[in-house]
Every structure is written in structure tokens, then in C-alpha cells.
Short mmCIF file of N, CA and C in Angstrom, two decimals:
data_model
loop_
_atom_site.label_atom_id
_atom_site.label_comp_id
_atom_site.label_asym_id
_atom_site.label_seq_id
_atom_site.Cartn_x
_atom_site.Cartn_y
_atom_site.Cartn_z
N UNK A 1 0.81 -1.19 0.00
CA UNK A 1 0.00 0.00 0.00
C UNK A 1 0.86 1.26 0.00
N UNK A 2 2.08 1.17 0.55
CA UNK A 2 2.95 2.36 0.56
C UNK A 2 3.38 2.73 -0.86
N UNK A 3 3.57 1.75 -1.73
CA UNK A 3 3.94 2.05 -3.10
C UNK A 3 2.81 2.82 -3.80
N UNK A 4 1.57 2.41 -3.56
CA UNK A 4 0.44 3.12 -4.15
C UNK A 4 0.32 4.52 -3.56
N UNK A 5 0.49 4.64 -2.26
CA UNK A 5 0.41 5.95 -1.61
C UNK A 5 1.46 6.90 -2.19
N UNK A 6 2.67 6.36 -2.37
CA UNK A 6 3.75 7.18 -2.92
C UNK A 6 3.47 7.64 -4.34
N UNK A 7 2.67 6.87 -5.07
CA UNK A 7 2.34 7.25 -6.44
C UNK A 7 1.06 8.08 -6.51
N UNK A 8 0.54 8.51 -5.36
CA UNK A 8 -0.63 9.38 -5.34
C UNK A 8 -1.96 8.65 -5.36
N UNK A 9 -1.94 7.37 -5.19
CA UNK A 9 -3.17 6.58 -5.20
C UNK A 9 -3.59 6.27 -3.76
N UNK A 10 -3.91 7.33 -3.03
CA UNK A 10 -4.22 7.21 -1.60
C UNK A 10 -5.39 6.27 -1.33
N UNK A 11 -6.44 6.39 -2.11
CA UNK A 11 -7.63 5.57 -1.85
C UNK A 11 -7.31 4.09 -1.98
N UNK A 12 -6.57 3.73 -3.01
CA UNK A 12 -6.20 2.32 -3.19
C UNK A 12 -5.28 1.86 -2.06
N UNK A 13 -4.37 2.73 -1.64
CA UNK A 13 -3.47 2.39 -0.53
C UNK A 13 -4.27 2.16 0.75
N UNK A 14 -5.26 3.00 0.98
CA UNK A 14 -6.11 2.85 2.17
C UNK A 14 -6.87 1.54 2.13
N UNK A 15 -7.41 1.21 0.97
CA UNK A 15 -8.16 -0.05 0.83
C UNK A 15 -7.28 -1.26 1.12
N UNK A 16 -6.07 -1.25 0.60
CA UNK A 16 -5.15 -2.38 0.82
C UNK A 16 -4.73 -2.46 2.28
N UNK A 17 -4.48 -1.31 2.91
CA UNK A 17 -4.12 -1.31 4.33
C UNK A 17 -5.28 -1.86 5.16
N UNK A 18 -6.51 -1.51 4.80
CA UNK A 18 -7.67 -2.03 5.53
C UNK A 18 -7.85 -3.53 5.29
N UNK A 19 -7.58 -3.98 4.07
CA UNK A 19 -7.67 -5.42 3.79
C UNK A 19 -6.66 -6.20 4.63
N UNK A 20 -5.43 -5.69 4.70
CA UNK A 20 -4.40 -6.34 5.50
C UNK A 20 -4.80 -6.34 6.97
N UNK A 21 -5.34 -5.23 7.43
CA UNK A 21 -5.80 -5.12 8.82
C UNK A 21 -6.90 -6.15 9.10
N UNK A 22 -7.87 -6.25 8.20
CA UNK A 22 -8.97 -7.20 8.38
C UNK A 22 -8.47 -8.64 8.48
N UNK A 23 -7.50 -8.99 7.65
CA UNK A 23 -6.93 -10.34 7.70
C UNK A 23 -6.25 -10.58 9.05
N UNK A 24 -5.46 -9.61 9.48
CA UNK A 24 -4.79 -9.75 10.77
C UNK A 24 -5.79 -9.84 11.92
N UNK A 25 -6.84 -9.02 11.87
CA UNK A 25 -7.86 -9.05 12.94
C UNK A 25 -8.55 -10.40 13.01
N UNK A 26 -8.74 -11.00 11.85
CA UNK A 26 -9.40 -12.31 11.79
C UNK A 26 -8.52 -13.41 12.38
N UNK A 27 -7.21 -13.31 12.20
CA UNK A 27 -6.30 -14.39 12.55
C UNK A 27 -5.56 -14.19 13.87
N UNK A 28 -5.47 -12.95 14.34
CA UNK A 28 -4.62 -12.65 15.50
C UNK A 28 -5.41 -12.08 16.67
N UNK A 29 -4.86 -12.24 17.84
CA UNK A 29 -5.41 -11.64 19.05
C UNK A 29 -5.31 -10.12 18.94
N UNK A 30 -6.28 -9.42 19.53
CA UNK A 30 -6.34 -7.95 19.45
C UNK A 30 -5.10 -7.27 20.02
N UNK A 31 -4.40 -7.95 20.90
CA UNK A 31 -3.20 -7.36 21.52
C UNK A 31 -1.91 -7.82 20.84
N UNK A 32 -2.01 -8.43 19.68
CA UNK A 32 -0.83 -8.88 18.95
C UNK A 32 -0.07 -7.68 18.39
N UNK A 33 1.23 -7.83 18.33
CA UNK A 33 2.09 -6.76 17.82
C UNK A 33 1.72 -6.36 16.39
N UNK A 34 1.32 -7.33 15.56
CA UNK A 34 0.97 -7.00 14.18
C UNK A 34 -0.35 -6.23 14.07
N UNK A 35 -1.21 -6.33 15.07
CA UNK A 35 -2.42 -5.50 15.09
C UNK A 35 -2.01 -4.05 15.33
N UNK A 36 -1.10 -3.85 16.28
CA UNK A 36 -0.59 -2.49 16.51
C UNK A 36 0.08 -1.95 15.25
N UNK A 37 0.87 -2.78 14.59
CA UNK A 37 1.53 -2.36 13.35
C UNK A 37 0.51 -2.00 12.27
N UNK A 38 -0.59 -2.76 12.22
CA UNK A 38 -1.64 -2.47 11.24
C UNK A 38 -2.30 -1.12 11.51
N UNK A 39 -2.51 -0.80 12.78
CA UNK A 39 -3.06 0.52 13.10
C UNK A 39 -2.10 1.62 12.65
N UNK A 40 -0.80 1.41 12.87
CA UNK A 40 0.17 2.39 12.40
C UNK A 40 0.11 2.51 10.87
N UNK A 41 0.04 1.36 10.19
CA UNK A 41 -0.03 1.38 8.72
C UNK A 41 -1.27 2.12 8.23
N UNK A 42 -2.40 1.92 8.92
CA UNK A 42 -3.61 2.66 8.55
C UNK A 42 -3.41 4.15 8.78
N UNK A 43 -2.75 4.51 9.87
CA UNK A 43 -2.45 5.92 10.09
C UNK A 43 -1.63 6.50 8.96
N UNK A 44 -0.62 5.76 8.54
CA UNK A 44 0.20 6.21 7.40
C UNK A 44 -0.63 6.34 6.13
N UNK A 45 -1.53 5.38 5.92
CA UNK A 45 -2.35 5.39 4.70
C UNK A 45 -3.28 6.60 4.66
N UNK A 46 -3.77 7.03 5.82
CA UNK A 46 -4.72 8.15 5.87
C UNK A 46 -4.05 9.50 6.11
N UNK A 47 -2.75 9.50 6.34
CA UNK A 47 -2.06 10.73 6.75
C UNK A 47 -2.20 11.89 5.78
N UNK A 48 -2.29 11.64 4.49
CA UNK A 48 -2.39 12.75 3.53
C UNK A 48 -3.80 13.19 3.22
N UNK A 49 -4.79 12.38 3.62
CA UNK A 49 -6.14 12.68 3.16
C UNK A 49 -7.17 12.81 4.28
N UNK A 50 -6.92 12.22 5.43
CA UNK A 50 -7.91 12.23 6.51
C UNK A 50 -7.17 12.21 7.85
N UNK A 51 -6.79 13.39 8.30
CA UNK A 51 -5.99 13.49 9.52
C UNK A 51 -6.69 12.92 10.74
N UNK A 52 -8.00 13.05 10.82
CA UNK A 52 -8.73 12.51 11.97
C UNK A 52 -8.60 10.98 12.02
N UNK A 53 -8.77 10.34 10.88
CA UNK A 53 -8.62 8.88 10.84
C UNK A 53 -7.17 8.47 11.09
N UNK A 54 -6.24 9.25 10.59
CA UNK A 54 -4.82 8.96 10.85
C UNK A 54 -4.55 9.04 12.35
N UNK A 55 -5.03 10.10 13.00
CA UNK A 55 -4.83 10.25 14.44
C UNK A 55 -5.45 9.10 15.22
N UNK A 56 -6.67 8.74 14.88
CA UNK A 56 -7.34 7.62 15.56
C UNK A 56 -6.53 6.34 15.45
N UNK A 57 -6.03 6.06 14.27
CA UNK A 57 -5.26 4.83 14.07
C UNK A 57 -3.91 4.89 14.79
N UNK A 58 -3.25 6.03 14.75
CA UNK A 58 -1.99 6.16 15.49
C UNK A 58 -2.21 5.99 16.99
N UNK A 59 -3.29 6.56 17.50
CA UNK A 59 -3.58 6.42 18.94
C UNK A 59 -3.84 4.96 19.30
N UNK A 60 -4.56 4.24 18.44
CA UNK A 60 -4.79 2.81 18.67
C UNK A 60 -3.46 2.05 18.67
N UNK A 61 -2.60 2.37 17.74
CA UNK A 61 -1.29 1.71 17.68
C UNK A 61 -0.49 2.02 18.93
N UNK A 62 -0.48 3.28 19.34
CA UNK A 62 0.29 3.69 20.52
C UNK A 62 -0.20 2.95 21.77
N UNK A 63 -1.50 2.89 21.94
CA UNK A 63 -2.08 2.20 23.10
C UNK A 63 -1.62 0.74 23.14
N UNK A 64 -1.66 0.08 22.01
CA UNK A 64 -1.26 -1.33 21.95
C UNK A 64 0.24 -1.51 22.17
N UNK A 65 1.04 -0.65 21.56
CA UNK A 65 2.49 -0.76 21.76
C UNK A 65 2.86 -0.53 23.23
N UNK A 66 2.20 0.41 23.87
CA UNK A 66 2.48 0.65 25.29
C UNK A 66 2.11 -0.59 26.12
N UNK A 67 0.97 -1.19 25.82
CA UNK A 67 0.58 -2.42 26.53
C UNK A 67 1.58 -3.54 26.30
N UNK A 68 2.09 -3.65 25.08
CA UNK A 68 3.01 -4.72 24.74
C UNK A 68 4.43 -4.49 25.26
N UNK A 69 4.92 -3.25 25.14
CA UNK A 69 6.34 -2.99 25.37
C UNK A 69 6.64 -1.96 26.46
N UNK A 70 5.64 -1.25 26.95
CA UNK A 70 5.88 -0.18 27.91
C UNK A 70 6.06 1.16 27.23
N UNK A 71 6.16 2.20 28.04
CA UNK A 71 6.21 3.58 27.52
C UNK A 71 7.52 3.95 26.84
N UNK A 72 8.58 3.22 27.10
CA UNK A 72 9.91 3.63 26.63
C UNK A 72 10.43 2.81 25.47
N UNK A 73 9.54 2.28 24.68
CA UNK A 73 9.96 1.45 23.55
C UNK A 73 10.06 2.29 22.27
N UNK A 74 10.97 1.87 21.41
CA UNK A 74 11.20 2.61 20.16
C UNK A 74 9.92 2.72 19.31
N UNK A 75 9.08 1.72 19.33
CA UNK A 75 7.85 1.79 18.53
C UNK A 75 6.91 2.87 19.06
N UNK A 76 6.92 3.10 20.35
CA UNK A 76 6.12 4.19 20.92
C UNK A 76 6.70 5.53 20.45
N UNK A 77 8.02 5.62 20.37
CA UNK A 77 8.65 6.84 19.87
C UNK A 77 8.26 7.09 18.41
N UNK A 78 8.23 6.04 17.61
CA UNK A 78 7.85 6.18 16.20
C UNK A 78 6.42 6.69 16.08
N UNK A 79 5.52 6.11 16.88
CA UNK A 79 4.12 6.56 16.85
C UNK A 79 4.02 8.01 17.29
N UNK A 80 4.76 8.37 18.33
CA UNK A 80 4.74 9.77 18.77
C UNK A 80 5.20 10.70 17.65
N UNK A 81 6.19 10.27 16.89
CA UNK A 81 6.66 11.08 15.77
C UNK A 81 5.59 11.19 14.69
N UNK A 82 4.94 10.06 14.39
CA UNK A 82 3.85 10.09 13.40
C UNK A 82 2.72 11.01 13.86
N UNK A 83 2.37 10.92 15.13
CA UNK A 83 1.34 11.81 15.68
C UNK A 83 1.75 13.28 15.52
N UNK A 84 3.02 13.55 15.80
CA UNK A 84 3.50 14.93 15.71
C UNK A 84 3.35 15.50 14.30
N UNK A 85 3.59 14.67 13.29
CA UNK A 85 3.44 15.15 11.92
C UNK A 85 2.00 15.54 11.61
N UNK A 86 1.05 14.77 12.12
CA UNK A 86 -0.36 15.11 11.92
C UNK A 86 -0.72 16.36 12.72
N UNK A 87 -0.27 16.42 13.95
CA UNK A 87 -0.55 17.61 14.77
C UNK A 87 0.01 18.87 14.10
N UNK A 88 1.21 18.76 13.56
CA UNK A 88 1.81 19.91 12.87
C UNK A 88 0.97 20.31 11.66
N UNK A 89 0.51 19.31 10.91
CA UNK A 89 -0.35 19.57 9.75
C UNK A 89 -1.64 20.29 10.16
N UNK A 90 -2.16 19.91 11.33
CA UNK A 90 -3.40 20.51 11.84
C UNK A 90 -3.14 21.83 12.59
N UNK A 91 -1.88 22.26 12.62
CA UNK A 91 -1.46 23.48 13.31
C UNK A 91 -1.67 23.39 14.83
N UNK A 92 -1.61 22.17 15.36
CA UNK A 92 -1.66 21.92 16.80
C UNK A 92 -0.21 21.80 17.28
N UNK A 93 0.46 22.95 17.25
CA UNK A 93 1.91 22.95 17.45
C UNK A 93 2.32 22.50 18.85
N UNK A 94 1.55 22.84 19.87
CA UNK A 94 1.86 22.38 21.23
C UNK A 94 1.82 20.87 21.33
N UNK A 95 0.80 20.26 20.72
CA UNK A 95 0.70 18.80 20.71
C UNK A 95 1.84 18.17 19.91
N UNK A 96 2.20 18.81 18.81
CA UNK A 96 3.30 18.30 17.99
C UNK A 96 4.61 18.32 18.79
N UNK A 97 4.86 19.43 19.47
CA UNK A 97 6.08 19.54 20.28
C UNK A 97 6.08 18.50 21.39
N UNK A 98 4.96 18.35 22.08
CA UNK A 98 4.89 17.36 23.16
C UNK A 98 5.16 15.95 22.65
N UNK A 99 4.60 15.60 21.51
CA UNK A 99 4.81 14.27 20.95
C UNK A 99 6.26 14.05 20.55
N UNK A 100 6.86 15.06 19.95
CA UNK A 100 8.27 14.94 19.57
C UNK A 100 9.17 14.86 20.80
N UNK A 101 8.84 15.63 21.83
CA UNK A 101 9.64 15.57 23.06
C UNK A 101 9.51 14.21 23.74
N UNK A 102 8.32 13.60 23.67
CA UNK A 102 8.15 12.24 24.21
C UNK A 102 9.03 11.27 23.43
N UNK A 103 9.05 11.39 22.12
CA UNK A 103 9.89 10.52 21.29
C UNK A 103 11.36 10.72 21.64
N UNK A 104 11.76 11.97 21.80
CA UNK A 104 13.16 12.27 22.12
C UNK A 104 13.56 11.66 23.46
N UNK A 105 12.70 11.73 24.46
CA UNK A 105 13.00 11.13 25.77
C UNK A 105 13.26 9.63 25.63
N UNK A 106 12.46 8.98 24.82
CA UNK A 106 12.66 7.54 24.60
C UNK A 106 14.00 7.29 23.94
N UNK A 107 14.32 8.05 22.91
CA UNK A 107 15.58 7.85 22.20
C UNK A 107 16.77 8.20 23.09
N UNK A 108 16.63 9.18 23.97
CA UNK A 108 17.72 9.52 24.88
C UNK A 108 18.00 8.38 25.85
N UNK A 109 16.96 7.65 26.25
CA UNK A 109 17.15 6.50 27.13
C UNK A 109 17.79 5.33 26.38
N UNK A 110 17.47 5.20 25.11
CA UNK A 110 17.93 4.05 24.33
C UNK A 110 19.34 4.24 23.76
N UNK A 111 19.69 5.46 23.41
CA UNK A 111 20.93 5.71 22.70
C UNK A 111 21.78 6.74 23.42
N UNK A 112 22.97 6.32 23.85
CA UNK A 112 23.91 7.26 24.46
C UNK A 112 24.54 8.10 23.36
N UNK A 113 24.80 9.33 23.66
CA UNK A 113 25.49 10.19 22.70
C UNK A 113 24.64 10.52 21.48
N UNK A 114 25.32 10.79 20.40
CA UNK A 114 24.66 11.16 19.14
C UNK A 114 24.02 9.95 18.49
N UNK A 115 22.90 10.18 17.85
CA UNK A 115 22.23 9.12 17.11
C UNK A 115 21.36 9.77 16.03
N UNK A 116 21.27 9.16 14.83
CA UNK A 116 20.46 9.74 13.75
C UNK A 116 18.99 9.96 14.13
N UNK A 117 18.41 9.08 14.95
CA UNK A 117 17.00 9.28 15.32
C UNK A 117 16.83 10.51 16.20
N UNK A 118 17.79 10.77 17.06
CA UNK A 118 17.75 12.00 17.87
C UNK A 118 17.85 13.22 16.96
N UNK A 119 18.75 13.15 16.00
CA UNK A 119 18.90 14.27 15.06
C UNK A 119 17.60 14.52 14.30
N UNK A 120 16.93 13.44 13.89
CA UNK A 120 15.66 13.56 13.18
C UNK A 120 14.62 14.28 14.05
N UNK A 121 14.57 13.95 15.32
CA UNK A 121 13.62 14.61 16.23
C UNK A 121 13.99 16.07 16.43
N UNK A 122 15.29 16.36 16.66
CA UNK A 122 15.72 17.75 16.82
C UNK A 122 15.36 18.58 15.59
N UNK A 123 15.60 18.02 14.42
CA UNK A 123 15.26 18.72 13.18
C UNK A 123 13.77 19.05 13.14
N UNK A 124 12.93 18.07 13.47
CA UNK A 124 11.49 18.30 13.41
C UNK A 124 10.99 19.20 14.53
N UNK A 125 11.65 19.19 15.67
CA UNK A 125 11.30 20.18 16.71
C UNK A 125 11.58 21.59 16.21
N UNK A 126 12.68 21.75 15.51
CA UNK A 126 13.03 23.06 14.94
C UNK A 126 12.08 23.50 13.84
N UNK A 127 11.59 22.53 13.12
CA UNK A 127 10.69 22.83 12.01
C UNK A 127 9.37 23.34 12.54
#
């Protein structure tokens, strides 16, 4: 679905992401890591066309990742970054900053010294 999204075929990308999600929901427990990943994928699929749906899916992914891995896991940082991009698009700059700062705290715990993911967060905080 990401290939279709990249080529501007958002609707088709969304449909494929939903199909993949439906298959996973049918076969996996609701708290499975791939269900959380599917919510993130749906967020990505809707990010350019429906920010509300993107936010809902990212929040679902974040909730599941926290249950699975705790608050300080890299996947939670990724979701916080994805949320920040939507918040920035919606001009909710305080929420965007908070989400990026949460991601940065996680990366600071995981990586001593310099790291490309920290640089990515600093860049987006500046943006």
C-alpha cells in the first residue's frame, strides 16, 4: 500500500491497508504486535487525506504498543513522531512539540550520545 500511496493513489493504498488489517484481525489476538503495526499502517495510509482517521489509528497503535512494550519502547517513539506530523499539519503545534519531546526522551534512554534518530527529532522540533 505504501507504493500506491507514494504514487498518489491514496484511496487504493487505504483499501489495501484495511484489507491487510482485516486479515490480521481475523487471525490474530487484538493485543498482537501485528495488530498495533496495522493501526500504524492505517495511520500512514490516511495521513495525507484524513488526519482525523490517521490520528485515531496512530492512537490505537500507541495504546497497543504501550501495553506490549511499555512507555519507553522505540515503537512508541515512532508513533509519537507520526502523531507529531499530523498535529503539525493541523497546526496543533503544542501537541506536535509534546509528541516529539516524548519521542526524544525515549531515544535519549535508548541511545547514548549522538544518534540519527535523535537528530531527526531535533530537526522536526526546529521545524
